[in-house]
Amino acid sequence: MSDRTWRIVPTSRAMSALYLLAGVLLTVNAAMQLRSDVAVLPVLSGLAALALVATAIAGLVRHSSRTRTS
């Protein structure tokens, strides 16, 4: 059995940008839902979206977190 590690930080700038875009869209969606009423699911969705944005920023900032394929 091979030893597989989980990689949370995206391995390329394009994936980091995609994560950032998705995180921003999900954060805006959760904020729009929270304007009408406070519920548990939009709060959890907003927190997950912010975690996705933080992961994307880490992928864009930390060059050592990306693996080199060449």
Coordinates of N, CA and C in Angstrom, one line a residue:
M1 N 0.8 -1.2 0.0 CA 0.0 0.0 0.0 C 0.9 1.2 0.0
S2 N 0.6 2.2 -0.9 CA 1.5 3.4 -1.0 C 1.1 4.4 0.1
D3 N 2.0 5.1 0.6 CA 1.8 6.1 1.6 C 1.3 7.4 0.9
R4 N 0.1 7.7 1.0 CA -0.5 8.9 0.3 C -0.7 10.0 1.4
T5 N -0.2 11.2 1.1 CA -0.5 12.3 2.0 C -1.6 13.2 1.5
W6 N -2.3 13.8 2.4 CA -3.3 14.7 2.0 C -2.7 16.1 1.8
R7 N -3.1 16.7 0.6 CA -2.6 18.0 0.3 C -3.7 18.9 0.4
I8 N -3.8 19.8 1.3 CA -4.9 20.8 1.5 C -4.6 22.0 0.6
V9 N -3.3 22.4 0.6 CA -2.9 23.6 -0.1 C -2.9 23.3 -1.6
P10 N -3.5 24.0 -2.5 CA -3.4 23.7 -3.9 C -2.0 23.7 -4.4
T11 N -1.8 22.9 -5.4 CA -0.4 22.7 -5.9 C 0.0 23.6 -7.1
S12 N -1.0 24.4 -7.6 CA -0.7 25.3 -8.7 C -1.4 26.7 -8.4
R13 N -0.9 27.7 -9.1 CA -1.5 29.0 -9.0 C -2.9 29.0 -9.6
A14 N -3.1 28.2 -10.6 CA -4.5 28.2 -11.2 C -5.5 27.6 -10.2
M15 N -5.1 26.5 -9.6 CA -6.0 25.9 -8.6 C -6.2 26.8 -7.4
S16 N -5.2 27.6 -7.0 CA -5.3 28.5 -5.9 C -6.3 29.6 -6.3
A17 N -6.2 30.1 -7.5 CA -7.1 31.1 -8.0 C -8.5 30.6 -8.1
L18 N -8.7 29.4 -8.5 CA -10.0 28.8 -8.6 C -10.6 28.6 -7.1
Y19 N -9.8 28.2 -6.2 CA -10.2 28.1 -4.8 C -10.7 29.4 -4.3
L20 N -9.9 30.5 -4.6 CA -10.2 31.8 -4.1 C -11.5 32.3 -4.7
L21 N -11.7 32.1 -6.0 CA -12.9 32.5 -6.6 C -14.1 31.8 -6.0
A22 N -14.0 30.5 -5.8 CA -15.1 29.7 -5.2 C -15.4 30.1 -3.8
G23 N -14.3 30.4 -3.0 CA -14.5 30.8 -1.7 C -15.2 32.2 -1.5
V24 N -14.8 33.1 -2.4 CA -15.4 34.4 -2.4 C -16.9 34.3 -2.8
L25 N -17.2 33.5 -3.8 CA -18.6 33.4 -4.2 C -19.4 32.7 -3.1
L26 N -18.9 31.7 -2.4 CA -19.6 31.1 -1.3 C -19.8 32.0 -0.1
T27 N -18.8 32.8 0.1 CA -18.9 33.8 1.2 C -19.9 34.8 1.0
V28 N -20.0 35.3 -0.2 CA -21.0 36.3 -0.6 C -22.4 35.7 -0.5
N29 N -22.5 34.4 -1.0 CA -23.8 33.7 -0.9 C -24.2 33.6 0.5
A30 N -23.3 33.2 1.4 CA -23.7 33.0 2.8 C -24.1 34.3 3.5
A31 N -23.4 35.4 3.1 CA -23.7 36.7 3.6 C -25.1 37.1 3.2
M32 N -25.4 36.9 1.9 CA -26.7 37.2 1.4 C -27.8 36.5 2.2
Q33 N -27.6 35.2 2.4 CA -28.6 34.4 3.2 C -28.7 34.9 4.6
L34 N -27.6 35.3 5.2 CA -27.7 35.8 6.6 C -28.4 37.1 6.7
R35 N -28.5 37.9 5.6 CA -29.2 39.2 5.7 C -30.7 39.0 6.0
S36 N -31.3 37.9 5.5 CA -32.7 37.7 5.8 C -33.0 37.1 7.2
D37 N -32.2 36.1 7.6 CA -32.4 35.6 8.9 C -31.1 34.8 9.3
V38 N -31.0 34.6 10.6 CA -29.8 33.9 11.1 C -30.1 32.5 11.3
A39 N -29.4 31.6 10.6 CA -29.6 30.2 10.7 C -28.3 29.5 10.8
V40 N -28.3 28.3 11.2 CA -27.0 27.6 11.4 C -26.3 27.2 10.1
L41 N -27.0 26.8 9.1 CA -26.4 26.3 7.8 C -25.6 27.5 7.1
P42 N -26.2 28.7 7.0 CA -25.4 29.7 6.3 C -24.2 30.1 7.1
V43 N -24.3 30.1 8.4 CA -23.1 30.4 9.3 C -22.0 29.4 9.0
L44 N -22.4 28.1 9.0 CA -21.4 27.0 8.7 C -20.8 27.1 7.3
S45 N -21.7 27.5 6.4 CA -21.3 27.6 5.0 C -20.3 28.8 4.9
G46 N -20.6 29.9 5.6 CA -19.7 31.0 5.6 C -18.3 30.7 6.2
L47 N -18.3 30.0 7.2 CA -17.1 29.6 7.9 C -16.2 28.7 7.0
A48 N -16.9 27.8 6.3 CA -16.2 26.9 5.4 C -15.7 27.7 4.2
A49 N -16.4 28.6 3.7 CA -16.0 29.5 2.6 C -14.8 30.3 3.0
L50 N -14.8 30.8 4.2 CA -13.6 31.6 4.7 C -12.4 30.7 4.8
A51 N -12.6 29.4 5.2 CA -11.5 28.5 5.3 C -10.9 28.2 3.9
L52 N -11.8 28.1 2.9 CA -11.4 27.9 1.5 C -10.6 29.1 1.0
V53 N -11.0 30.3 1.4 CA -10.3 31.5 1.0 C -8.9 31.5 1.6
A54 N -8.8 31.1 2.9 CA -7.5 31.1 3.6 C -6.6 30.1 2.9
T55 N -7.1 28.9 2.5 CA -6.4 27.9 1.9 C -5.8 28.4 0.5
A56 N -6.7 29.1 -0.2 CA -6.3 29.6 -1.5 C -5.2 30.7 -1.3
I57 N -5.3 31.5 -0.3 CA -4.3 32.5 -0.1 C -3.0 31.9 0.3
A58 N -3.0 30.8 1.1 CA -1.8 30.1 1.5 C -1.2 29.5 0.2
G59 N -2.0 29.0 -0.7 CA -1.4 28.4 -1.9 C -0.8 29.5 -2.8
L60 N -1.3 30.7 -2.8 CA -0.8 31.8 -3.6 C 0.5 32.4 -3.0
V61 N 0.5 32.4 -1.7 CA 1.6 33.1 -1.0 C 2.8 32.2 -0.8
R62 N 2.6 30.9 -0.3 CA 3.7 30.0 0.0 C 4.1 29.3 -1.2
H63 N 5.3 29.6 -1.7 CA 5.8 28.9 -2.9 C 6.3 27.5 -2.5
S64 N 6.7 27.3 -1.3 CA 7.2 26.0 -0.8 C 6.1 25.0 -0.7
S65 N 4.9 25.4 -0.6 CA 3.8 24.5 -0.4 C 3.4 23.8 -1.7
R66 N 3.8 24.4 -2.9 CA 3.5 23.8 -4.2 C 4.7 22.9 -4.6
T67 N 4.3 21.8 -5.1 CA 5.4 20.8 -5.6 C 5.8 21.2 -7.0
R68 N 7.0 20.9 -7.3 CA 7.5 21.2 -8.6 C 7.5 19.9 -9.4
T69 N 6.9 19.9 -10.6 CA 6.8 18.7 -11.4 C 7.9 18.6 -12.4
S70 N 8.8 19.6 -12.6 CA 9.8 19.6 -13.6 C 11.1 19.0 -13.0

